[in-house]
Tab-separated table of C-alpha atoms and ligand atoms in Angstrom:
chain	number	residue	atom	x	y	z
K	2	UNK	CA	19.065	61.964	50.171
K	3	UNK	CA	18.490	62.727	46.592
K	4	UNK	CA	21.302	61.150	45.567
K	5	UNK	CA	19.800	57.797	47.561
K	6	UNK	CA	16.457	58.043	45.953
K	7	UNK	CA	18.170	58.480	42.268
K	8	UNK	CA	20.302	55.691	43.289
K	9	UNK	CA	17.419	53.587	43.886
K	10	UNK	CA	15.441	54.786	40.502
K	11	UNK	CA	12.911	56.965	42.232
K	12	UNK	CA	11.356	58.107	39.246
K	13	UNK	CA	9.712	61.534	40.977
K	14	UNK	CA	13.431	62.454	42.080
K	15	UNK	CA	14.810	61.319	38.270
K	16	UNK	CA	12.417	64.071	36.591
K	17	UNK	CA	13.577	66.733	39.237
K	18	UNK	CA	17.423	65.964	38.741
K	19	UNK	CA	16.891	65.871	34.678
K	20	UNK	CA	14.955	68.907	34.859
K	21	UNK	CA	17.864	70.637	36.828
K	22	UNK	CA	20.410	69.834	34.156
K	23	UNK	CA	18.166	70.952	31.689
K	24	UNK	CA	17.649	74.094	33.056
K	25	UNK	CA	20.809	74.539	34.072
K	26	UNK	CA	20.230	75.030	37.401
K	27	UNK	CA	23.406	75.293	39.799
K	28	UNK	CA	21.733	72.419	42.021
K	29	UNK	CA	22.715	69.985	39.023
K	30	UNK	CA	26.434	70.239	39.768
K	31	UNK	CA	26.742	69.160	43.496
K	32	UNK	CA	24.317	65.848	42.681
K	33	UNK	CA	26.053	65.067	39.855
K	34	UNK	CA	29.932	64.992	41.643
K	35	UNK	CA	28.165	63.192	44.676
K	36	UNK	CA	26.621	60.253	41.735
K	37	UNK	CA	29.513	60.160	39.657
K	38	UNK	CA	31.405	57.224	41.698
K	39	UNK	CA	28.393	55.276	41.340
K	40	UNK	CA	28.302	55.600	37.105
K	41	UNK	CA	30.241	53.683	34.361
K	42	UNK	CA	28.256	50.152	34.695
K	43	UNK	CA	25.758	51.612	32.370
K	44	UNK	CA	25.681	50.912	28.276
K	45	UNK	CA	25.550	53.721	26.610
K	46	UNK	CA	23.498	53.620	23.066
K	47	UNK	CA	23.324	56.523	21.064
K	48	UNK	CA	20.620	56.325	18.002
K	49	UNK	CA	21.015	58.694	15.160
K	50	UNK	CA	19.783	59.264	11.637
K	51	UNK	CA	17.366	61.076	9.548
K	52	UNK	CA	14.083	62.397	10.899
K	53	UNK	CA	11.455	59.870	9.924
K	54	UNK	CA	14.201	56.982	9.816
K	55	UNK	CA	12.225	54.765	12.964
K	56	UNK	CA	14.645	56.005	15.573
K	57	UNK	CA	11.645	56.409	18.348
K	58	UNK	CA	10.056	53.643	17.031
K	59	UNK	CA	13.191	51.309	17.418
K	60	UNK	CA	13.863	52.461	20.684
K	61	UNK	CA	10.263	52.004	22.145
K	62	UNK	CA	11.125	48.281	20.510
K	63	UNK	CA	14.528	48.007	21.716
K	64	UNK	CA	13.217	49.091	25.647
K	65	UNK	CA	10.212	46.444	25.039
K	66	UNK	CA	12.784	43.363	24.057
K	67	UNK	CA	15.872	44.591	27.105
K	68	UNK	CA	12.863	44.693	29.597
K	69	UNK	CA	11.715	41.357	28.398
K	70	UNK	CA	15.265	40.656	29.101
K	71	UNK	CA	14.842	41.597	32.873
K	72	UNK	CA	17.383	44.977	31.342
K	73	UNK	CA	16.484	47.997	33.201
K	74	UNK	CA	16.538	51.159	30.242
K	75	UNK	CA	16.623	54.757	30.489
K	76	UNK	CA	15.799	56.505	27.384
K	77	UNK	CA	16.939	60.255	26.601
K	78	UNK	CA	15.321	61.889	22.923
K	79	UNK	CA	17.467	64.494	22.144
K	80	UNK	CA	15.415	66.585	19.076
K	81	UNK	CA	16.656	69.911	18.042
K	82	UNK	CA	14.682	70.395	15.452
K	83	UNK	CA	11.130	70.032	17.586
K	84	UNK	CA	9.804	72.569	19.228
K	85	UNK	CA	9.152	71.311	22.760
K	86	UNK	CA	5.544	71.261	22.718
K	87	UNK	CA	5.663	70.079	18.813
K	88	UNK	CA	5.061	66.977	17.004
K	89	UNK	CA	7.817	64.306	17.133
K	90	UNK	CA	8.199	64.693	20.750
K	91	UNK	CA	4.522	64.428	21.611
K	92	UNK	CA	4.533	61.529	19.302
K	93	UNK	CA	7.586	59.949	20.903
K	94	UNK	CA	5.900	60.046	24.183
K	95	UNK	CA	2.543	58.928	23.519
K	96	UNK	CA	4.583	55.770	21.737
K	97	UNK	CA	6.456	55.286	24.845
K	98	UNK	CA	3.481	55.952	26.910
K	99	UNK	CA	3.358	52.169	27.190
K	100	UNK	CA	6.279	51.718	29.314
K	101	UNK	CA	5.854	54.331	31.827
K	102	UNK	CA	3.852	52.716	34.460
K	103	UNK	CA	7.600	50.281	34.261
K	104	UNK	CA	9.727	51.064	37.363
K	105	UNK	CA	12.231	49.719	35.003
K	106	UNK	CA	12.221	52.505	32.435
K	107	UNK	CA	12.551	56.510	32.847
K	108	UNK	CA	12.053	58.127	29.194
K	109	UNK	CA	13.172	61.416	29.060
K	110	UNK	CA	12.315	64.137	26.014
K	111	UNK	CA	15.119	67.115	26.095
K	112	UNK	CA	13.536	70.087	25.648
K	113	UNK	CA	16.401	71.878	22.928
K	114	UNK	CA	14.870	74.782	22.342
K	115	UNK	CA	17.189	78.042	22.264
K	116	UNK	CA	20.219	75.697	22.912
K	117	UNK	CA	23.085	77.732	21.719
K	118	UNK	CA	25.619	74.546	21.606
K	119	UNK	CA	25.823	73.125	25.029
K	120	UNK	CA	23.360	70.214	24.186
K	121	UNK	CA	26.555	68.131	24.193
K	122	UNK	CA	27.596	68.727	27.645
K	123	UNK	CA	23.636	68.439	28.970
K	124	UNK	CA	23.149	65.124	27.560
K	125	UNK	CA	26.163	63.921	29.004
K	126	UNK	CA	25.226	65.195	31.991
K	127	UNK	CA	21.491	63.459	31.546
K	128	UNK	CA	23.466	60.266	30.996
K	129	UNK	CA	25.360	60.104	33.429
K	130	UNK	CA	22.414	60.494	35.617
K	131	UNK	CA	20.520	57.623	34.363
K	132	UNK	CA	24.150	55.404	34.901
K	133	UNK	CA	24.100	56.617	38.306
K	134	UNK	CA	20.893	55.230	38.614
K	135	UNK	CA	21.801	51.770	37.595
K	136	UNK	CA	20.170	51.544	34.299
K	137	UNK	CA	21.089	48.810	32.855
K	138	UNK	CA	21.187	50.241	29.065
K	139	UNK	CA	20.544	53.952	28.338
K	140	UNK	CA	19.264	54.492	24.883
K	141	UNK	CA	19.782	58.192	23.525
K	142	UNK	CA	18.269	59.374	20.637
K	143	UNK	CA	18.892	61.644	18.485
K	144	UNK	CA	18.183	63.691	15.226
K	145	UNK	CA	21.699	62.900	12.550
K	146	UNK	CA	20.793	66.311	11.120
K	147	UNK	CA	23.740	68.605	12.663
K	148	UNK	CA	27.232	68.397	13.760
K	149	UNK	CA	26.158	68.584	17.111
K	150	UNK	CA	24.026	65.556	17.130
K	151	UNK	CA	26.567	63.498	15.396
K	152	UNK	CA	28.765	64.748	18.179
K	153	UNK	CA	26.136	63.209	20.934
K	154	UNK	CA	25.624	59.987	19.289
K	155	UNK	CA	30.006	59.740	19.370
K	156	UNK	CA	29.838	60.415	22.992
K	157	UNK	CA	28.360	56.797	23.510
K	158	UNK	CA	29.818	53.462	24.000
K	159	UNK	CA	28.218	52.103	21.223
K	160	UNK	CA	26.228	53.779	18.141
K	161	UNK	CA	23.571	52.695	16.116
K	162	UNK	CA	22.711	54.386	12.694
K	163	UNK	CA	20.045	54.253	11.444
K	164	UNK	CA	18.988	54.001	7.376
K	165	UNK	CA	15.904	53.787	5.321
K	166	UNK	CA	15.648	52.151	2.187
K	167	UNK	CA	14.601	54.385	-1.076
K	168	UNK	CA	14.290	57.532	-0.606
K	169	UNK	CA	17.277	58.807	-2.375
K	170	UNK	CA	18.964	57.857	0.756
K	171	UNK	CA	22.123	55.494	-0.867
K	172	UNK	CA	25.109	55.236	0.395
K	173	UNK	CA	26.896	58.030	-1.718
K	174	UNK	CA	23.915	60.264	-0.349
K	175	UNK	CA	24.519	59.724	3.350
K	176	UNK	CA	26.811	62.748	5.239
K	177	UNK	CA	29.769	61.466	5.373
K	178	UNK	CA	30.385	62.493	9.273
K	179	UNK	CA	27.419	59.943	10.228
K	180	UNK	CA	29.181	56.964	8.191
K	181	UNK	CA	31.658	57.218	10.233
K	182	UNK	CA	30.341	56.857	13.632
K	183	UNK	CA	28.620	54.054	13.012
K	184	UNK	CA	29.369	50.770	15.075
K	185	UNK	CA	26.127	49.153	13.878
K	186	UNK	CA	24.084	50.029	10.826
K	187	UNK	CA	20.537	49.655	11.165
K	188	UNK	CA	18.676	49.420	7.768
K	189	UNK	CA	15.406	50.097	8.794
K	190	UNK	CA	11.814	49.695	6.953
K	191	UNK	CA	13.342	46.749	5.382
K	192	UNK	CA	9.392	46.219	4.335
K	193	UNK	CA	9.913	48.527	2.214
K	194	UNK	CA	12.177	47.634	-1.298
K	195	UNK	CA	15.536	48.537	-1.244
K	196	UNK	CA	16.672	47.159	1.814
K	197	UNK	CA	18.883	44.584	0.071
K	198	UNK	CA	20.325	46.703	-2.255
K	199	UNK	CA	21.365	49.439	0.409
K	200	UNK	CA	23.032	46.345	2.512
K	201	UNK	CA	25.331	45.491	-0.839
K	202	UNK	CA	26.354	49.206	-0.839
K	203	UNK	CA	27.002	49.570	2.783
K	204	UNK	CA	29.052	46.448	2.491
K	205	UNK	CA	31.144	47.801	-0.468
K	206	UNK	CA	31.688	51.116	1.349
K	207	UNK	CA	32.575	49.709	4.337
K	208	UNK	CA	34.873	47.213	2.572
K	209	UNK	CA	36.544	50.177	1.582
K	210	UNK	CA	37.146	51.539	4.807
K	211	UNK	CA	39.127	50.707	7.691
K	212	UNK	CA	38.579	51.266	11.440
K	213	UNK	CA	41.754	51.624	14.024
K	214	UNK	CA	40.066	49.237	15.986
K	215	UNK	CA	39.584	46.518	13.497
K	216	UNK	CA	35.859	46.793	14.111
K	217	UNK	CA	33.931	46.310	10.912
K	218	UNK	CA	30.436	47.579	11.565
K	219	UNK	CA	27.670	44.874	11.855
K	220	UNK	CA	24.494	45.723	9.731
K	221	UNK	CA	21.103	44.487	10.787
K	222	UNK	CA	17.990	44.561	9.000
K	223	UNK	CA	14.550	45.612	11.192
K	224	UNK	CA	11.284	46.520	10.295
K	225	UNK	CA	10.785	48.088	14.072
K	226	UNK	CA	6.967	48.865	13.709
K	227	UNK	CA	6.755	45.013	13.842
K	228	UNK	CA	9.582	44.186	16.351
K	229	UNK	CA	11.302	42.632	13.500
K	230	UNK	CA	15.166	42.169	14.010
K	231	UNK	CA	15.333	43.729	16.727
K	232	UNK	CA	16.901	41.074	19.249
K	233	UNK	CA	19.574	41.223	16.189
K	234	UNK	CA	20.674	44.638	16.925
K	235	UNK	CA	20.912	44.436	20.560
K	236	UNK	CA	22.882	41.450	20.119
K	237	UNK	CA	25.160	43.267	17.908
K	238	UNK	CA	25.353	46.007	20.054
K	239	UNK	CA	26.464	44.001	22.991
K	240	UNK	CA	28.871	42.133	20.871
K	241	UNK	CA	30.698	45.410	19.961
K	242	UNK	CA	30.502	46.391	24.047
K	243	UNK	CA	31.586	43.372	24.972
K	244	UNK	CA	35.055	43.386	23.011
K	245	UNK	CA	35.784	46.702	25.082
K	246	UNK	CA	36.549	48.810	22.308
K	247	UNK	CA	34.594	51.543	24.164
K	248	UNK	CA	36.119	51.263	27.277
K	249	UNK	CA	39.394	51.434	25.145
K	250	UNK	CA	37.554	54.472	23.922
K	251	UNK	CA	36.562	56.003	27.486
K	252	UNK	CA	39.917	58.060	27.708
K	253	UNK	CA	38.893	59.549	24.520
K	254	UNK	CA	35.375	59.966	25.361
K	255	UNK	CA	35.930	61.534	28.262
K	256	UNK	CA	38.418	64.185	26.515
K	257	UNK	CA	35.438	65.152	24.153
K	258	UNK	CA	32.987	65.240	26.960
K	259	UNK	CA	35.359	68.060	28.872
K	260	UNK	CA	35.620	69.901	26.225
K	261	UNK	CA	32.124	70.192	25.637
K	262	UNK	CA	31.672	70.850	29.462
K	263	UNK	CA	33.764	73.628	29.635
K	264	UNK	CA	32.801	75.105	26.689
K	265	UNK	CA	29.179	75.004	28.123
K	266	UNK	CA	30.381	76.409	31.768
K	267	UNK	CA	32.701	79.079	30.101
K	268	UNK	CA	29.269	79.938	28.064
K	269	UNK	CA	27.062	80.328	30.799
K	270	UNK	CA	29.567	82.768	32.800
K	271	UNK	CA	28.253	85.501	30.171
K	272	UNK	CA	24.818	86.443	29.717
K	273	UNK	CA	22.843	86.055	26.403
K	274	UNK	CA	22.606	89.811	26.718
K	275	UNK	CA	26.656	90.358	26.510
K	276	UNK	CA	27.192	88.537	23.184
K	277	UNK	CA	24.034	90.924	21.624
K	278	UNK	CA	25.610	94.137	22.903
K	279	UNK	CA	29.436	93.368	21.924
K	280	UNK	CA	28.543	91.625	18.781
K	281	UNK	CA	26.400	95.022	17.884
K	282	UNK	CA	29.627	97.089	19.091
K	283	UNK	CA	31.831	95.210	16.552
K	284	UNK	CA	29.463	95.312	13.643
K	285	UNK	CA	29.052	99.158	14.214
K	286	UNK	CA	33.059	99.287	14.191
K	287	UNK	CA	32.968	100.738	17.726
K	288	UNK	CA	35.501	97.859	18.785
K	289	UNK	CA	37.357	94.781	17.384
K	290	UNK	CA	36.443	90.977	18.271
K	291	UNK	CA	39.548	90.565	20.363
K	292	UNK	CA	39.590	93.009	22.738
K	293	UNK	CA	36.256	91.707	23.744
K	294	UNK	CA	37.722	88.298	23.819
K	295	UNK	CA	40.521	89.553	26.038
K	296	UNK	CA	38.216	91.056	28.395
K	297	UNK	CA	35.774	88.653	28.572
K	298	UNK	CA	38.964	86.081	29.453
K	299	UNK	CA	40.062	88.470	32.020
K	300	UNK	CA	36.620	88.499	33.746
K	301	UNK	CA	36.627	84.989	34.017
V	21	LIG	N1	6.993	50.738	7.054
V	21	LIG	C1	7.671	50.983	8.173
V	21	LIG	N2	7.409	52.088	8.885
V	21	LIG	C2	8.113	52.288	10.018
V	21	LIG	C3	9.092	51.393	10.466
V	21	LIG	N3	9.625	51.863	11.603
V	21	LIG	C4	9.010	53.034	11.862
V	21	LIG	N4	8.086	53.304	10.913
V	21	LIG	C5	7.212	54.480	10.813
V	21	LIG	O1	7.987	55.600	10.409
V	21	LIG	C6	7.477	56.797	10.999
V	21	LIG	C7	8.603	57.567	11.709
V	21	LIG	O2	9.029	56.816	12.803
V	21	LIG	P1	9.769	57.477	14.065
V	21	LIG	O3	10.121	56.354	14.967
V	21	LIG	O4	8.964	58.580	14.639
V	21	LIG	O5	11.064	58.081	13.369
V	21	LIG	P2	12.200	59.047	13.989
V	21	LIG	O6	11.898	60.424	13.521
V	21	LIG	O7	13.470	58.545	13.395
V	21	LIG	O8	12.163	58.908	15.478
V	21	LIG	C8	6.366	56.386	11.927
V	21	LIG	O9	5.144	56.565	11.275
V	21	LIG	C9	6.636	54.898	12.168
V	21	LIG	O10	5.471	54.185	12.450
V	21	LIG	C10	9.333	50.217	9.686
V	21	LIG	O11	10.193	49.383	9.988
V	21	LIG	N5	8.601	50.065	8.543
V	22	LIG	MG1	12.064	60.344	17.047
C-alpha cells in the first residue's frame, strides 16, 4: 500500500520512501521495482551552477509560476558541499517554506554528507520516486562544483545552467564540463551589469560549437529574486522537451544511470571498514592493490 499512497502523492509516505533511499535502506529497492512502471511521464530539470548563482532561488520561482500553471513539482537540492544541518540548506528550506502547506509540491534537501560517490545513483533513485508519483515537473538542484554534480544535472531530460554576471565569471572562466551540458543558459542577476555582455559571449562560444542534436542552447535572462523571466525559461525548457531530444537521449541516460547504480550496489557490498584495512595493508607493502581487487571480485 505504500506504493498506492506514493502513487497518490501522500506526502507522509514521500518523506519515508526518500528517506529510505537516502539511507540506503534495503526497503528502497522492492518500492522502487514495484513504482517503476508507473515513471517516465515526469520532466526531469536538473539546475546547476556556482554556489551563490540563484539556483534555490530560481527554483522556489520556477515551482511558484508551474503551480500557477496547475503543474504539480517535486523539488530535490542536491548540496555536497553543505553540511546537513548547515547554511544553504536551512536557507533553501525556509525559502521554500512557502510552498509546503501545497499538496502539489514535495521539496526534498539530500542530506550528502559522507557520500563516497553514489550520490548519482541516489538521486536517480529520488527521481524516479517523485515520477512515480506523478509530478508533473521535478526540479533537481544542484551545486556545478564537482564532476559528480555535473554528472546529476546530465542525468536529466533537460538542464538548466545557471550564470551570474561579473564576478570574474566570463565565458573563458566557466569549467568547461558545465558548458557543455547546458540545454538552456540561465544568466541570472541580470540586475546586476554584465548581463548583456556575458549573453554576446555565450552567443560567440556557442556559435562556435556544435551539438549532435542540432540543439543550439536557448539563453534567458532572469533576475529570480523578482520572478523576472522566469515564464521564459520554463518555456524554453519545454520547448527543448518537447522536440524529444531527451527521449532520443533516454537510451543513453539510462546507460549512465546503470552504471552509476551498480557502481553504488557493488560499493555497498563492502564495508567502509574493508577499504581502511586493505588500503593500510597496501600502503604498508603487506599486499598489492590487485590481489585485493581479485578477492574482493571473488566475494561478490
Ligand atoms: N541581485 C540578485 N540577487 C539574487 C538573484 N537571484 C538570487 N539572488 C540572491 O543571491 C543569493 C544566493 O541565492 P541562492 O538561490 O541561495 O543561490 P544558490 O546557491 O545557487 O542556490 C541570495 O541572497 C538570493 O537572494 C537575482 O536575480 N538578483
Ligand atoms: Mg541552493
Amino acid at each position: 500500500m505504500l506504493a498506492e499512497k506514493i502513487a497518490a502523492r501522500d506526502h507522509r509516505s514521500l518523506a519515508r520512501a526518500a528517506t529510505w533511499i537516502e539511507n540506503r535502506r534495503p526497503e528502497a529497492e522492492p518500492l522502487l521495482r514495484e513504482l517503476f512502471p508507473r515513471t517516465g511521464h515526469a520532466m526531469i530539470v536538473g539546475v546547476t551552477g556556482a554556489p551563490g548563482a540563484g539556483k534555490s532561488t530560481l527554483c522556489d520561482q520556477l515551482t511558484e509560476k508551474l503551480r500557477a500553471d496547475r503543474k504539480t513539482v517535486g523539488v530535490i537540492a542536491v548540496d555536497p558541499t553543505s553540511p546537513y544541518t548547515g547554511g544553504a540548506i536551512l536557507g533553501d528550506r525556509i525559502r521554500m517554506q512557502r510552498h509546503h502547506s501545497d499538496p502539489g509540491v514535495f521539496i526534498r534537501s539530500m542530506a550528502t554528507r559522507g557520500w563516497l560517490g553514489g550520490l548519482a545513483a541516489a538521486t536517480t533513485e529520488m527521481t524516479m520516486l517523485l515520477d512515480a508519483a506523478g509530478f508533473d515537473t521535478v526540479l533537481v538542484e544542484t551545486v556545478g562544483v564537482g564532476q559528480d554534480e555535473v554528472e546529476i544535472a546530465r542525468l536529466a531530460d533537460v538542464t538548466l545552467v545557471v550564470l551570474v554576471p561579473g564576478m570574474g565569471d566570463d565565458v573563458q572562466a566557466i569549467k568547461a564540463g558545465i558548458m557543455e551540458i547546458a540545454d538552456v543558459f540561465v544568466i541570472n542577476k541580470a540586475d546586476q551589469p554584465g548581463a548583456e555582455k556575458l549573453e554576446r559571449e555565450l552567443k560567440s562560444y556557442l556559435a562556435l560549437s556544435h551539438r549532435a542534436d542540432g540543439w543550439s542552447p536557448t539563453i534567458v535572462q532572469t533576475v529570480a529574486s523578482d520572478g523576472k523571466g522566469i515564464a521564459a525559461v520554463i518555456a524554453a525548457a519545454l520547448e527543448y522537451h518537447a522536440r524529444g531530444s531527451s527521449r532520443a537521449r533516454a537510451a543513453e541516460i539510462w546507460a549512465l544511470r546503470l552504471r552509476e547504480m551498480l557502481r553504488e550496489r557493488l560499493l555497498d557490498r563492502l564495508p567502509e571498514s574493508e577499504f581502511a584495512a586493505r588500503g593500510k595493508e597496501v600502503a604498508e607493502r603487506r599486499r598489492d592493490p590487485y590481489s585485493i581487487l581479485h578477492e574482493w571480485l571473488e566475494r561478490i
